[in-house]
Structure formats: structure tokens, C-alpha cells
Amino acid sequence: MSSSHPLDLRLPTPGCFADPERAGLDADAVFDGMTEHLFFTLGKLAPTASNHDLYMALSYAVRDRLMTRYLASLEAIRARPHKTVAYLSAEFLIGPQLNSNLLNLGISKDIAEQALRRFRIESLDQILEVEEEPGLGNGGLGRLAACYMESLASLQVPAVGYGIRYEFGIFNQLIRDGWQVEVTDKWLKGGWPWELPQPEEACFVGFGGRTESYTDGKGNYRSRWIPSEHAIGIPHDVPVLGYRVNTCNRLRLWRADATESFDFYAFNIGDYYGAVEEKVGSETLSKVLYPNDGTDEGRRLRLKQQHFFVSCSLQDMLRSLGNRGIPVEEFPNHWTVQLNDTHPAIAVAELMRLLIDQHYLDWDTAWDITTRSVAYTNHTLLPEALEKWDLTRFGSLLPRHLELIYEINRRFLQQVRLRYPGNDAIQRKLSIIDEDGGKAVRMANLATIAAHHVNGVAALHSDLLKRQLMPEFAEIWPEKFTNVTNGVTPRRWVALANPALSRLLDEHVGPEWITNMELLTKLEERQHDTAFLEQWGATKLSVKRKLAGYIHRQTGVLVDPSSLFDVQVKRIHEYKRQHLNALQVITHYLRIKNGQAEGMAPRTVIFGGKAAPGYYMAKLIIRFINGIAETINADPDMEGRLRVVFLPDYNVKLAEQIYPASDLSEQVSTAGKEASGTGNMKFAMNGALTIGTLDGANVEIRERVGPENFFLFGKTETEIMELQTKGYRPRQIVETLPELAEALRLIGLGHFSNGDGELFRPLLDNLTGFDPFFVLADFADYLRAQDEVNQAWTNRKQWNRMSLLNTARTGFFSSDRSIQDYCQTIWKAEPFPVEITCDVP
């Protein structure tokens, strides 16, 4: 047992019990725990146990060792109330849990494998491979939430993550004939050992119906909501253990159930579907992550999902106060509520409803509680990505909330009139109710008006948030707006994902780097050490070999591990500009074909990412990349020079293999469009060099690692705006760039689509006619930067030095630093170490 998280099983503590046989962290204790769970929990004997059985048994044995810490953390807050962070998010992309919990407990891979060898399993990897990835998130938003939950626990800050227990994730991605095919993500089919259902703590949630006014016993005018529909939220708790500490927070995910599961009358008269209709309808709420919002029913379901998990979560927080005898007026002293983007923004109206309608507070008191409790993180500069809800739909589903929003808006606009007398345009812009076109509720405006802090997620993003997206709000409340640059947890993204690098860091920096990333600056002392740089390069090559094997197994494509691994993995979207990267691949292909490849680095260009099912252009970009890959990989002239791979079903498990093996990180979004990004940080931490624009956190990464260790290209956000103002004509750019013109001509001839000249016509028309994300405007400078990459790769010692400095200087991008910033600047939350002393009978 590590001394950093002592577990004393001798001294009595009221309400706490630990079985010493389930606390051991050595191989014998782990083996005994697995044997017990195989027999008693799974009903299996060791000789017939499958790898999945062994995964479940090991997971349950590990979970046993979490429970003392988990229950002690809950007991500590009950005994000594302390401010707790409530992190509300529609996504928590937490990734596989077994290896993370082994690491955080202090059970080494060697110890786990000693136990597994008694079951004739030689490698822990054999067991980790069968673990399903929880389908609780999609992209960066959910992964950020997961990193933050892990850092909160590691920093010993009490926290609860609130979200939805989706039965099905967004989808599993297959590639068929180059196209994305969506397959249901049945991640729960084999059981999930990491959750603890808590049905006794269920919450009721209403929808629809009507409101009515009445006068209470004290003569006060009041309103009550009479919903026409109800659902029950059943909490499922997932323990979130900190690194080598006793603090074990929780992720509380809500599963929807019906208030009445079976209608016997309907069944008895032959209406068999009607007998379970309510159950089916209610459970749809937690069925799937991000239902398609291309239909009215899909949009309605999304809004219902958001209200469902937010209402359950706020009821849970208020109930926790009542259980501890704490007056509701003290809510802000015990809970700080962080809205992760606009998805949970309905929390503003729901908290007001609960305080006014159920706890009978007056408006001013309720509003004071709400505004002292709620903070809002903005994650996008794209106006179309800021959620708005049709007013009629919103009112029919949440009539009481609409009344409260009207009142919030009325009072706010009074302040606006005083500040900007006679300025109707400002009032229309800032109003929660959008009057342009069809009336709608602007959720970002609601969150901004109510929040005590509004933060962006990178220095540039926060600046643009104040200057471009919300300048009037920032003028009214300059003290509200702040920045917290995103971060990623080094436990998962270096220690777990890259054990070879982790061992090197332990040896030359010391194991403390894992909780203090700033210690990595010690690596700079080795930047001119030839032997160490060779060791650095050999470490990178070892993980590249592993990824090369995975690529061959998954796609059949053989790639050279010694080639430059040029990687772009992220959600497929036009503003992220995977098609810009694809165009430079075609240019390199043409240079090789035309005998102009002198000085060009042998490359393996790797893409990965999912497109939203209804996003045609993104899906066409995937088809485009796969068309290029088919052509290039079949051409003997490309042998040893260029390979292109699209890895399907990009997720956390796959990311853990890709980031450590990457040499070049493609961060090529249009300047001013990416809020921050976190993939860029994971790449740099693992020693990849970045080629990127001055967008999102790229700006800060470049400042930290040094401009000489970053390949910069592209127009700035200001230059993009100037180009828009003057009138952007992409066809004129094509006329001045022969390589670009040739690439576009080949695409139009069907060279990358089996002769079908029309397949990519929408993409060509988009680029040459409108080019909304300025792909062609940045193309020439992008090629220049890629030529610099080629030149840098030829000097491997210098490349390894640049790689080392990227890792050494990215300590700032640890999520531990982000959480410390939130705690100090926004939440005013402090660490609360958990001491465990349990009586043993």
C-alpha cells in the first residue's frame, strides 16, 4: 500500500467498515478476489472462464477495493459538510475503467499479471481488449468532462458529475465501400461492473401539461405546474477514484423509467402495445446519446433529455441538503453548479422552479441563490452551435419554465434599457427570446444572464467570446467573463496510454511528474544529450510499431513504423478541415508521380473520426479520404513513400494507441472556429510536433513549446474576417496555384472515385464556389509548412529534440491545472482529504 493513501483497518470510525480480505493490493489478494467473484458473482469455475469472465471478475475485485474509499468519501461530506462541485454535462466520455482504476489504486501491471497468470492469462492486455468502452459521450466535450472528474478526485476536491446513463452510445462506425456506416453501440450488452444502481434515490420529472395560479396560506400569489407526463430518474453511480488518494468521487448517471410500467387494463382488452406504451416512451429518454435532431420528434426528445437529467440532478442536490438538515438558503455554500456548455442550461429555470414552487422562496431570494450557484462554460464560437429551442415546442413541453424565463428576461431587459436607453437593437440581441424569424429560447443567453462566471476554454477563445460572440454581455458584466484553458489528465493520456514514455519519465524526472506535470521541464536538461535523444526516438518507434500492427489487423494496410506518422483524429467537421489535409496528401502524391519528391519524408497519413449521421458533407469527406487511400495504397510508385489510412470507430481505446505513436499532430481548423481542443494537448504531451493554425489552444501550445518547435501556417482570425469583408473568391486562388488546380482537376475526373466524376462534385463546388472555412485560402501556406516538416524530419536528432521539448513544456495543459484554476477563480472550492480508519471485527 502506497504511503500516499493509507488505509488503516484497525482504528474505529462510526459508519465505516472494510473487509481486510478485500483491501489488499498484492497479487495474492487480487487473485483471491477474482476467484471469489468468478464463483459467487458470475457463477463460473476458473477452468471454463472466458476472457470476458476474467475481465468481469478482475473488475469486481478492483471495485471491491474502491468501495471503502467511495463510502468513506460520502461519509466524510455527510459528517463535515463541504462545498461540492456539481458538474452537469450531457456527455462523459470516460473510456475504459479497469486499467485506470488499477493505476489509481496502485496495482501495477506486473501485480495484475501475476494474478492473471494463475488463470493461464499471460498479459493484462488480453483482458483489457475485451472491455467495452462506455457509450456515454461522443467527442471533446465529453472527454473534457471525464478528465475533469478524474482531476477533481486526484486533487481531493469533492465533486459529483451528473449526466445520463445512455443505453446506447452515439454509434459504432464501420466503413463500407469508403462510406461511414452507423451501427448501434450496444455497450451494455455484456454487463458493466463499474456502476452502482441506487433506486431508492429516484427522482420524478414532469413534462407538458399546464400551469395554474393560486394564493398560498400567507396570501402570496403563486404558480403550480401540473404536468401531463412523468418519468422516473434512477441514479446509477460510477466511482471516480483519484490517483493514489482516498478521495473517490462519483459520476451519477440517470436512467429513465416509467411511473407505471404495465397497464393491465390495456393488456386485458387486447391492446398489447398500449400496455407498455408509457414504459417505452419514458425509457426513450435515456436510450441514445444525441438523438437525430433533424425531425420535430428528435428535437423534442433532446429537450426532454436535457430537462430530465438536469431536474433529477438539482432535486438530488436539494435533497442532500435536506438529509443533512441544511437550510435550502445555504445551497450556494454547499453546491457549485457548473454547466458544461448549453445542454444543461435549463438548470437556471429548473432551479428557480424548485426554489419558488417547491421550497416556497420569494423571487429575489431564489434568484440570489441561483446566480451565486451557477457558472457556465462556453465551448463554441459558432453561432449555429448555440442551442435555441422553438418557443412553441418549449412551451408545450415545459410551460412553467417558460413562464419563469419570461420573468427572468423581463427583469434583465429592464437593466438593459437603463444602460442603453432607446436602443431596441441591443435589447433584441441580448433577449433570451429570439424574435427574428420563428421565436425561440436562446439557452446561451439564459446561462450567461444567470451565471456568476462565464468562461471560455482557451485564451483566444475567451477573448473572442468577449469581443465577437457576447460583447454586450461582457460590457454589462466584465467581471463575469474569464478564461480557463482546457487540460487533459496525464494519468490516462501518458501513464496509461504510453507506458514506454512513462517509464522513461519516471527514470529521468521522477515518478512525481504524474501529479505535477511542471516537473517535466527537467527534460530540457537532456535536449542536447545525444544518447538520451536516441533513447527518446527508440521509445517513440516502439509504440509506432504497435500501432502499425493494429493498422494492419484492422485495415490490411502495411505501414512502415520508421515513416513519419502524420495524424489527424477528431470529429469530422468542415471547420476542422480534414479536407485541407486530404488535399495536401493529393499534392504529395502528385509530386511523387511527377518525380518531384526530393526531400520528401516517407509518410503514413492517419485519419480517424466520426461524422454526425445527418451531416452529409462530413460523411462525404470520409468517403473522399478513403477514396484517396484506395488509390494511393494500390499504386506501386507510393511504396515506401506514402500511405493513407482511415481508422474506423475512433474512440478513447483507439486514441490511447494513436496519440503515443504520432509524430505530427494536424490541428488545422480555421482560425477563430475551434474553442480550444484537447487532442492537440494529448499529442504534444506524447512528443508529437504540431502543424497548426493560430486557433483555440494551439496559440498557447505554441507559446509554451516555442515557435521553433511548432509548424505554424494559415491566416489569423483577423485576416479571415478581413477576407470575408472584402469578398472571398476561392476560384481566383485556384488560378494562382497550379498544384491545387491539378489536385482539384484529378478529383473532378474521378481519379479517387473509380472514375465517378460526380461523386465528389458537391465537395468541389463547395470549395471553389463558397469555401466557408477558407480551405483554399490557407492551402499554399499549409504546403509551405508541410515542406518545413519534410525538412525537419531529415535531421532525426533535431526532430527528437523538438519532440522532447514538446513533452517537457506541456505541463500547463494538465487538467489538474485547469481544475485548480476553476477552484480558485470560479468555484471557490477547496480540497477535502479523506481519512479512512475502519473497525475490523
CSV table of N, CA, C and O in Angstrom, one decimal, residues 288-383:
chain,number,residue,atom,x,y,z
A,288,VAL,N,-30.6,6.8,-26.1
A,288,VAL,CA,-29.5,7.1,-27.0
A,288,VAL,C,-28.9,8.4,-26.8
A,288,VAL,O,-29.6,9.4,-26.6
A,289,LEU,N,-27.6,8.5,-27.0
A,289,LEU,CA,-26.9,9.8,-26.9
A,289,LEU,C,-27.1,10.6,-28.2
A,289,LEU,O,-26.9,10.1,-29.3
A,290,TYR,N,-27.6,11.8,-28.1
A,290,TYR,CA,-27.8,12.7,-29.2
A,290,TYR,C,-28.7,12.1,-30.2
A,290,TYR,O,-28.3,11.8,-31.3
A,291,PRO,N,-30.0,12.0,-29.9
A,291,PRO,CA,-31.0,11.5,-31.0
A,291,PRO,C,-30.9,12.5,-32.1
A,291,PRO,O,-30.7,13.7,-31.9
A,292,ASN,N,-31.2,12.0,-33.3
A,292,ASN,CA,-31.2,12.9,-34.5
A,292,ASN,C,-32.2,14.1,-34.4
A,292,ASN,O,-33.4,13.9,-34.2
A,293,ASP,N,-31.6,15.3,-34.4
A,293,ASP,CA,-32.5,16.5,-34.3
A,293,ASP,C,-33.0,17.0,-35.6
A,293,ASP,O,-33.3,18.2,-35.7
A,294,GLY,N,-32.9,16.2,-36.6
A,294,GLY,CA,-33.4,16.6,-37.9
A,294,GLY,C,-34.9,16.6,-38.1
A,294,GLY,O,-35.5,17.0,-39.1
A,295,THR,N,-35.6,16.0,-37.0
A,295,THR,CA,-37.1,16.0,-37.0
A,295,THR,C,-37.6,16.6,-35.8
A,295,THR,O,-36.9,16.8,-34.8
A,296,ASP,N,-38.9,17.0,-35.8
A,296,ASP,CA,-39.5,17.6,-34.6
A,296,ASP,C,-39.5,16.7,-33.4
A,296,ASP,O,-39.2,17.1,-32.3
A,297,GLU,N,-39.7,15.4,-33.7
A,297,GLU,CA,-39.7,14.4,-32.6
A,297,GLU,C,-38.3,14.3,-32.0
A,297,GLU,O,-38.1,14.2,-30.8
A,298,GLY,N,-37.3,14.3,-32.9
A,298,GLY,CA,-35.9,14.2,-32.4
A,298,GLY,C,-35.5,15.4,-31.6
A,298,GLY,O,-34.9,15.3,-30.5
A,299,ARG,N,-35.9,16.6,-32.0
A,299,ARG,CA,-35.6,17.9,-31.2
A,299,ARG,C,-36.4,17.8,-29.9
A,299,ARG,O,-35.8,18.3,-28.9
A,300,ARG,N,-37.6,17.4,-29.9
A,300,ARG,CA,-38.4,17.3,-28.7
A,300,ARG,C,-37.7,16.3,-27.7
A,300,ARG,O,-37.6,16.6,-26.5
A,301,LEU,N,-37.2,15.2,-28.2
A,301,LEU,CA,-36.6,14.2,-27.3
A,301,LEU,C,-35.3,14.8,-26.7
A,301,LEU,O,-35.0,14.6,-25.6
A,302,ARG,N,-34.5,15.6,-27.5
A,302,ARG,CA,-33.3,16.2,-27.0
A,302,ARG,C,-33.6,17.1,-25.8
A,302,ARG,O,-33.0,17.1,-24.8
A,303,LEU,N,-34.7,17.9,-26.0
A,303,LEU,CA,-35.0,18.9,-24.9
A,303,LEU,C,-35.5,18.1,-23.7
A,303,LEU,O,-35.2,18.5,-22.6
A,304,LYS,N,-36.3,17.1,-23.9
A,304,LYS,CA,-36.7,16.2,-22.8
A,304,LYS,C,-35.6,15.6,-22.1
A,304,LYS,O,-35.5,15.6,-20.8
A,305,GLN,N,-34.6,15.1,-22.8
A,305,GLN,CA,-33.4,14.5,-22.2
A,305,GLN,C,-32.7,15.6,-21.3
A,305,GLN,O,-32.3,15.3,-20.2
A,306,GLN,N,-32.5,16.8,-21.8
A,306,GLN,CA,-31.8,17.8,-21.1
A,306,GLN,C,-32.5,18.1,-19.8
A,306,GLN,O,-31.9,18.2,-18.7
A,307,HIS,N,-33.9,18.3,-19.9
A,307,HIS,CA,-34.6,18.7,-18.7
A,307,HIS,C,-34.6,17.5,-17.7
A,307,HIS,O,-34.5,17.7,-16.5
A,308,PHE,N,-34.7,16.3,-18.2
A,308,PHE,CA,-34.7,15.1,-17.4
A,308,PHE,C,-33.5,15.0,-16.5
A,308,PHE,O,-33.6,14.9,-15.3
A,309,PHE,N,-32.3,15.1,-17.1
A,309,PHE,CA,-31.1,14.9,-16.2
A,309,PHE,C,-30.8,16.1,-15.4
A,309,PHE,O,-30.3,15.9,-14.2
A,310,VAL,N,-31.2,17.3,-15.9
A,310,VAL,CA,-30.9,18.5,-15.0
A,310,VAL,C,-31.9,18.5,-13.8
A,310,VAL,O,-31.5,18.8,-12.7
A,311,SER,N,-33.2,18.2,-14.1
A,311,SER,CA,-34.1,18.2,-13.0
A,311,SER,C,-33.8,17.1,-11.9
A,311,SER,O,-33.8,17.4,-10.7
A,312,CYS,N,-33.4,15.9,-12.4
A,312,CYS,CA,-33.0,14.9,-11.4
A,312,CYS,C,-31.8,15.4,-10.6
A,312,CYS,O,-31.8,15.2,-9.4
A,313,SER,N,-30.9,16.0,-11.3
A,313,SER,CA,-29.6,16.4,-10.6
A,313,SER,C,-29.9,17.5,-9.6
A,313,SER,O,-29.3,17.4,-8.4
A,314,LEU,N,-30.6,18.5,-9.9
A,314,LEU,CA,-30.9,19.5,-9.0
A,314,LEU,C,-31.8,19.0,-7.8
A,314,LEU,O,-31.5,19.4,-6.6
A,315,GLN,N,-32.7,18.2,-8.1
A,315,GLN,CA,-33.5,17.6,-7.0
A,315,GLN,C,-32.6,16.8,-6.0
A,315,GLN,O,-32.8,16.9,-4.8
A,316,ASP,N,-31.6,16.1,-6.6
A,316,ASP,CA,-30.7,15.3,-5.8
A,316,ASP,C,-29.8,16.2,-4.9
A,316,ASP,O,-29.6,15.9,-3.7
A,317,MET,N,-29.4,17.4,-5.4
A,317,MET,CA,-28.6,18.3,-4.7
A,317,MET,C,-29.4,18.9,-3.5
A,317,MET,O,-29.0,19.0,-2.4
A,318,LEU,N,-30.7,19.3,-3.8
A,318,LEU,CA,-31.5,19.9,-2.8
A,318,LEU,C,-31.9,18.8,-1.7
A,318,LEU,O,-31.9,19.1,-0.5
A,319,ARG,N,-32.1,17.6,-2.2
A,319,ARG,CA,-32.4,16.5,-1.2
A,319,ARG,C,-31.2,16.3,-0.3
A,319,ARG,O,-31.4,16.0,0.9
A,320,SER,N,-30.0,16.4,-0.8
A,320,SER,CA,-28.8,16.1,0.0
A,320,SER,C,-28.7,17.1,1.1
A,320,SER,O,-28.3,16.8,2.2
A,321,LEU,N,-29.2,18.4,0.9
A,321,LEU,CA,-29.2,19.4,1.9
A,321,LEU,C,-30.2,19.0,3.0
A,321,LEU,O,-29.9,19.1,4.2
A,322,GLY,N,-31.4,18.6,2.5
A,322,GLY,CA,-32.4,18.3,3.5
A,322,GLY,C,-32.0,17.1,4.3
A,322,GLY,O,-32.3,17.1,5.6
A,323,ASN,N,-31.4,16.1,3.8
A,323,ASN,CA,-30.9,14.9,4.5
A,323,ASN,C,-29.9,15.3,5.6
A,323,ASN,O,-29.8,14.6,6.6
A,324,ARG,N,-29.2,16.4,5.4
A,324,ARG,CA,-28.2,16.8,6.4
A,324,ARG,C,-28.7,17.9,7.3
A,324,ARG,O,-27.9,18.5,8.1
A,325,GLY,N,-30.0,18.3,7.1
A,325,GLY,CA,-30.5,19.3,7.9
A,325,GLY,C,-30.0,20.7,7.6
A,325,GLY,O,-30.0,21.6,8.5
A,326,ILE,N,-29.6,20.9,6.4
A,326,ILE,CA,-29.1,22.2,6.0
A,326,ILE,C,-30.2,23.0,5.3
A,326,ILE,O,-30.8,22.5,4.3
A,327,PRO,N,-30.4,24.3,5.7
A,327,PRO,CA,-31.5,25.1,5.0
A,327,PRO,C,-31.2,25.3,3.5
A,327,PRO,O,-30.0,25.4,3.1
A,328,VAL,N,-32.3,25.3,2.8
A,328,VAL,CA,-32.1,25.5,1.3
A,328,VAL,C,-31.4,26.8,1.0
A,328,VAL,O,-30.8,26.9,-0.1
A,329,GLU,N,-31.6,27.8,1.8
A,329,GLU,CA,-31.0,29.1,1.5
A,329,GLU,C,-29.4,29.0,1.5
A,329,GLU,O,-28.8,29.9,1.0
A,330,GLU,N,-28.9,27.9,2.1
A,330,GLU,CA,-27.4,27.8,2.1
A,330,GLU,C,-26.9,27.0,0.9
A,330,GLU,O,-25.7,26.6,0.9
A,331,PHE,N,-27.8,26.7,-0.1
A,331,PHE,CA,-27.4,26.0,-1.3
A,331,PHE,C,-26.1,26.4,-1.9
A,331,PHE,O,-25.2,25.6,-2.1
A,332,PRO,N,-25.8,27.7,-2.1
A,332,PRO,CA,-24.6,28.1,-2.7
A,332,PRO,C,-23.3,27.9,-1.9
A,332,PRO,O,-22.2,27.8,-2.5
A,333,ASN,N,-23.5,27.7,-0.6
A,333,ASN,CA,-22.3,27.4,0.2
A,333,ASN,C,-21.9,25.9,0.2
A,333,ASN,O,-20.8,25.6,0.6
A,334,HIS,N,-22.8,25.1,-0.4
A,334,HIS,CA,-22.6,23.6,-0.4
A,334,HIS,C,-22.5,23.0,-1.8
A,334,HIS,O,-22.0,22.0,-1.9
A,335,TRP,N,-23.0,23.7,-2.8
A,335,TRP,CA,-23.0,23.3,-4.1
A,335,TRP,C,-22.6,24.4,-5.1
A,335,TRP,O,-23.1,25.5,-5.0
A,336,THR,N,-21.7,24.1,-6.0
A,336,THR,CA,-21.4,25.0,-7.1
A,336,THR,C,-21.7,24.2,-8.3
A,336,THR,O,-21.2,23.1,-8.6
A,337,VAL,N,-22.6,24.8,-9.2
A,337,VAL,CA,-23.1,24.1,-10.3
A,337,VAL,C,-22.5,24.6,-11.6
A,337,VAL,O,-22.7,25.7,-12.0
A,338,GLN,N,-21.7,23.7,-12.3
A,338,GLN,CA,-21.0,24.1,-13.5
A,338,GLN,C,-21.8,23.5,-14.7
A,338,GLN,O,-22.0,22.3,-14.8
A,339,LEU,N,-22.2,24.4,-15.6
A,339,LEU,CA,-22.9,24.0,-16.8
A,339,LEU,C,-21.9,23.8,-17.9
A,339,LEU,O,-21.2,24.7,-18.3
A,340,ASN,N,-21.7,22.5,-18.3
A,340,ASN,CA,-20.7,22.2,-19.4
A,340,ASN,C,-21.4,22.4,-20.7
A,340,ASN,O,-22.0,21.5,-21.3
A,341,ASP,N,-21.3,23.6,-21.3
A,341,ASP,CA,-21.9,24.0,-22.5
A,341,ASP,C,-23.4,24.3,-22.2
A,341,ASP,O,-23.9,24.3,-21.1
A,342,THR,N,-24.2,24.5,-23.3
A,342,THR,CA,-25.6,25.0,-23.1
A,342,THR,C,-26.5,23.8,-22.9
A,342,THR,O,-27.7,24.0,-22.6
A,343,HIS,N,-26.1,22.5,-23.1
A,343,HIS,CA,-27.1,21.4,-22.9
A,343,HIS,C,-27.8,21.4,-21.6
A,343,HIS,O,-29.0,21.2,-21.5
A,344,PRO,N,-27.1,21.7,-20.5
A,344,PRO,CA,-27.8,21.8,-19.2
A,344,PRO,C,-28.3,23.1,-18.7
A,344,PRO,O,-28.6,23.4,-17.6
A,345,ALA,N,-28.4,24.1,-19.7
A,345,ALA,CA,-28.7,25.5,-19.3
A,345,ALA,C,-30.1,25.6,-18.8
A,345,ALA,O,-30.4,26.6,-18.1
A,346,ILE,N,-31.0,24.6,-19.0
A,346,ILE,CA,-32.3,24.7,-18.5
A,346,ILE,C,-32.3,24.6,-16.9
A,346,ILE,O,-33.2,24.9,-16.3
A,347,ALA,N,-31.1,24.3,-16.4
A,347,ALA,CA,-30.9,24.3,-14.9
A,347,ALA,C,-31.3,25.6,-14.3
A,347,ALA,O,-31.7,25.7,-13.2
A,348,VAL,N,-31.1,26.7,-15.0
A,348,VAL,CA,-31.4,28.0,-14.5
A,348,VAL,C,-32.9,28.1,-14.1
A,348,VAL,O,-33.3,28.5,-13.0
A,349,ALA,N,-33.7,27.8,-15.1
A,349,ALA,CA,-35.2,27.8,-14.9
A,349,ALA,C,-35.6,26.7,-13.9
A,349,ALA,O,-36.5,27.0,-13.1
A,350,GLU,N,-35.0,25.6,-14.0
A,350,GLU,CA,-35.4,24.5,-13.1
A,350,GLU,C,-35.1,24.7,-11.7
A,350,GLU,O,-35.9,24.4,-10.8
A,351,LEU,N,-33.9,25.3,-11.4
A,351,LEU,CA,-33.5,25.6,-10.0
A,351,LEU,C,-34.5,26.7,-9.5
A,351,LEU,O,-34.9,26.6,-8.3
A,352,MET,N,-34.8,27.7,-10.3
A,352,MET,CA,-35.8,28.7,-9.9
A,352,MET,C,-37.1,28.1,-9.6
A,352,MET,O,-37.8,28.4,-8.6
A,353,ARG,N,-37.6,27.1,-10.4
A,353,ARG,CA,-38.9,26.5,-10.2
A,353,ARG,C,-38.9,25.7,-8.9
A,353,ARG,O,-39.8,25.8,-8.1
A,354,LEU,N,-37.8,24.9,-8.7
A,354,LEU,CA,-37.7,24.1,-7.4
A,354,LEU,C,-37.7,25.0,-6.2
A,354,LEU,O,-38.4,24.7,-5.2
A,355,LEU,N,-37.0,26.1,-6.3
A,355,LEU,CA,-36.9,27.0,-5.1
A,355,LEU,C,-38.2,27.8,-4.8
A,355,LEU,O,-38.6,27.9,-3.7
A,356,ILE,N,-38.8,28.2,-5.9
A,356,ILE,CA,-40.1,29.0,-5.7
A,356,ILE,C,-41.3,28.2,-5.5
A,356,ILE,O,-42.1,28.4,-4.6
A,357,ASP,N,-41.5,27.1,-6.4
A,357,ASP,CA,-42.7,26.4,-6.3
A,357,ASP,C,-42.7,25.3,-5.3
A,357,ASP,O,-43.8,24.9,-4.8
A,358,GLN,N,-41.5,24.7,-5.0
A,358,GLN,CA,-41.5,23.6,-4.0
A,358,GLN,C,-40.9,23.9,-2.7
A,358,GLN,O,-41.3,23.3,-1.7
A,359,HIS,N,-40.0,24.9,-2.7
A,359,HIS,CA,-39.5,25.4,-1.4
A,359,HIS,C,-40.0,26.7,-0.9
A,359,HIS,O,-39.7,27.3,0.1
A,360,TYR,N,-40.9,27.3,-1.8
A,360,TYR,CA,-41.7,28.5,-1.4
A,360,TYR,C,-40.9,29.7,-1.0
A,360,TYR,O,-41.2,30.5,-0.2
A,361,LEU,N,-39.8,29.9,-1.8
A,361,LEU,CA,-39.0,31.1,-1.6
A,361,LEU,C,-39.5,32.2,-2.4
A,361,LEU,O,-40.2,32.0,-3.5
A,362,ASP,N,-39.3,33.4,-2.0
A,362,ASP,CA,-39.6,34.6,-2.9
A,362,ASP,C,-38.7,34.7,-4.1
A,362,ASP,O,-37.6,34.1,-4.1
A,363,TRP,N,-39.1,35.5,-5.1
A,363,TRP,CA,-38.3,35.5,-6.3
A,363,TRP,C,-36.8,36.0,-6.0
A,363,TRP,O,-35.9,35.4,-6.5
A,364,ASP,N,-36.7,37.1,-5.3
A,364,ASP,CA,-35.3,37.7,-5.1
A,364,ASP,C,-34.4,36.7,-4.4
A,364,ASP,O,-33.2,36.6,-4.7
A,365,THR,N,-34.9,36.0,-3.4
A,365,THR,CA,-34.1,35.0,-2.7
A,365,THR,C,-33.7,33.9,-3.6
A,365,THR,O,-32.5,33.5,-3.6
A,366,ALA,N,-34.7,33.4,-4.4
A,366,ALA,CA,-34.4,32.3,-5.3
A,366,ALA,C,-33.4,32.7,-6.4
A,366,ALA,O,-32.5,31.9,-6.7
A,367,TRP,N,-33.5,33.9,-6.9
A,367,TRP,CA,-32.6,34.4,-7.9
A,367,TRP,C,-31.2,34.6,-7.4
A,367,TRP,O,-30.2,34.3,-8.0
A,368,ASP,N,-31.1,35.1,-6.1
A,368,ASP,CA,-29.8,35.2,-5.5
A,368,ASP,C,-29.1,33.9,-5.3
A,368,ASP,O,-27.9,33.8,-5.6
A,369,ILE,N,-29.9,32.9,-4.9
A,369,ILE,CA,-29.3,31.5,-4.7
A,369,ILE,C,-28.8,31.0,-6.1
A,369,ILE,O,-27.7,30.4,-6.2
A,370,THR,N,-29.7,31.2,-7.1
A,370,THR,CA,-29.3,30.6,-8.4
A,370,THR,C,-28.1,31.3,-9.0
A,370,THR,O,-27.2,30.6,-9.5
A,371,THR,N,-28.0,32.6,-8.9
A,371,THR,CA,-26.9,33.3,-9.5
A,371,THR,C,-25.6,33.1,-8.7
A,371,THR,O,-24.5,33.3,-9.3
A,372,ARG,N,-25.7,32.8,-7.5
A,372,ARG,CA,-24.5,32.5,-6.7
A,372,ARG,C,-24.0,31.1,-6.9
A,372,ARG,O,-22.9,30.7,-6.4
A,373,SER,N,-24.9,30.2,-7.5
A,373,SER,CA,-24.6,28.8,-7.6
A,373,SER,C,-24.1,28.4,-9.0
A,373,SER,O,-23.3,27.5,-9.1
A,374,VAL,N,-24.6,29.0,-10.0
A,374,VAL,CA,-24.5,28.5,-11.4
A,374,VAL,C,-23.3,29.2,-12.1
A,374,VAL,O,-23.2,30.5,-12.0
A,375,ALA,N,-22.5,28.5,-12.8
A,375,ALA,CA,-21.5,29.0,-13.7
A,375,ALA,C,-21.6,28.3,-15.0
A,375,ALA,O,-22.1,27.2,-15.1
A,376,TYR,N,-21.1,28.9,-16.0
A,376,TYR,CA,-21.4,28.5,-17.4
A,376,TYR,C,-20.1,28.4,-18.2
A,376,TYR,O,-19.4,29.4,-18.3
A,377,THR,N,-19.8,27.3,-18.8
A,377,THR,CA,-18.6,27.2,-19.7
A,377,THR,C,-19.1,27.2,-21.1
A,377,THR,O,-20.0,26.3,-21.5
A,378,ASN,N,-18.7,28.1,-21.9
A,378,ASN,CA,-19.0,28.2,-23.3
A,378,ASN,C,-17.9,27.4,-24.1
A,378,ASN,O,-16.7,27.6,-23.9
A,379,HIS,N,-18.4,26.6,-25.0
A,379,HIS,CA,-17.5,25.7,-25.8
A,379,HIS,C,-17.4,26.0,-27.3
A,379,HIS,O,-16.8,25.2,-28.0
A,380,THR,N,-18.1,27.0,-27.7
A,380,THR,CA,-18.1,27.2,-29.2
A,380,THR,C,-18.2,28.7,-29.5
A,380,THR,O,-18.9,29.5,-28.8
A,381,LEU,N,-17.6,29.0,-30.7
A,381,LEU,CA,-17.8,30.4,-31.2
A,381,LEU,C,-18.7,30.3,-32.5
A,381,LEU,O,-19.0,31.3,-33.1
A,382,LEU,N,-19.2,29.1,-32.8
A,382,LEU,CA,-20.1,29.0,-34.0
A,382,LEU,C,-21.5,29.4,-33.5
A,382,LEU,O,-22.1,28.6,-32.7
A,383,PRO,N,-22.1,30.5,-34.0
A,383,PRO,CA,-23.4,30.9,-33.5
A,383,PRO,C,-24.5,29.8,-33.7
A,383,PRO,O,-25.4,29.6,-32.9
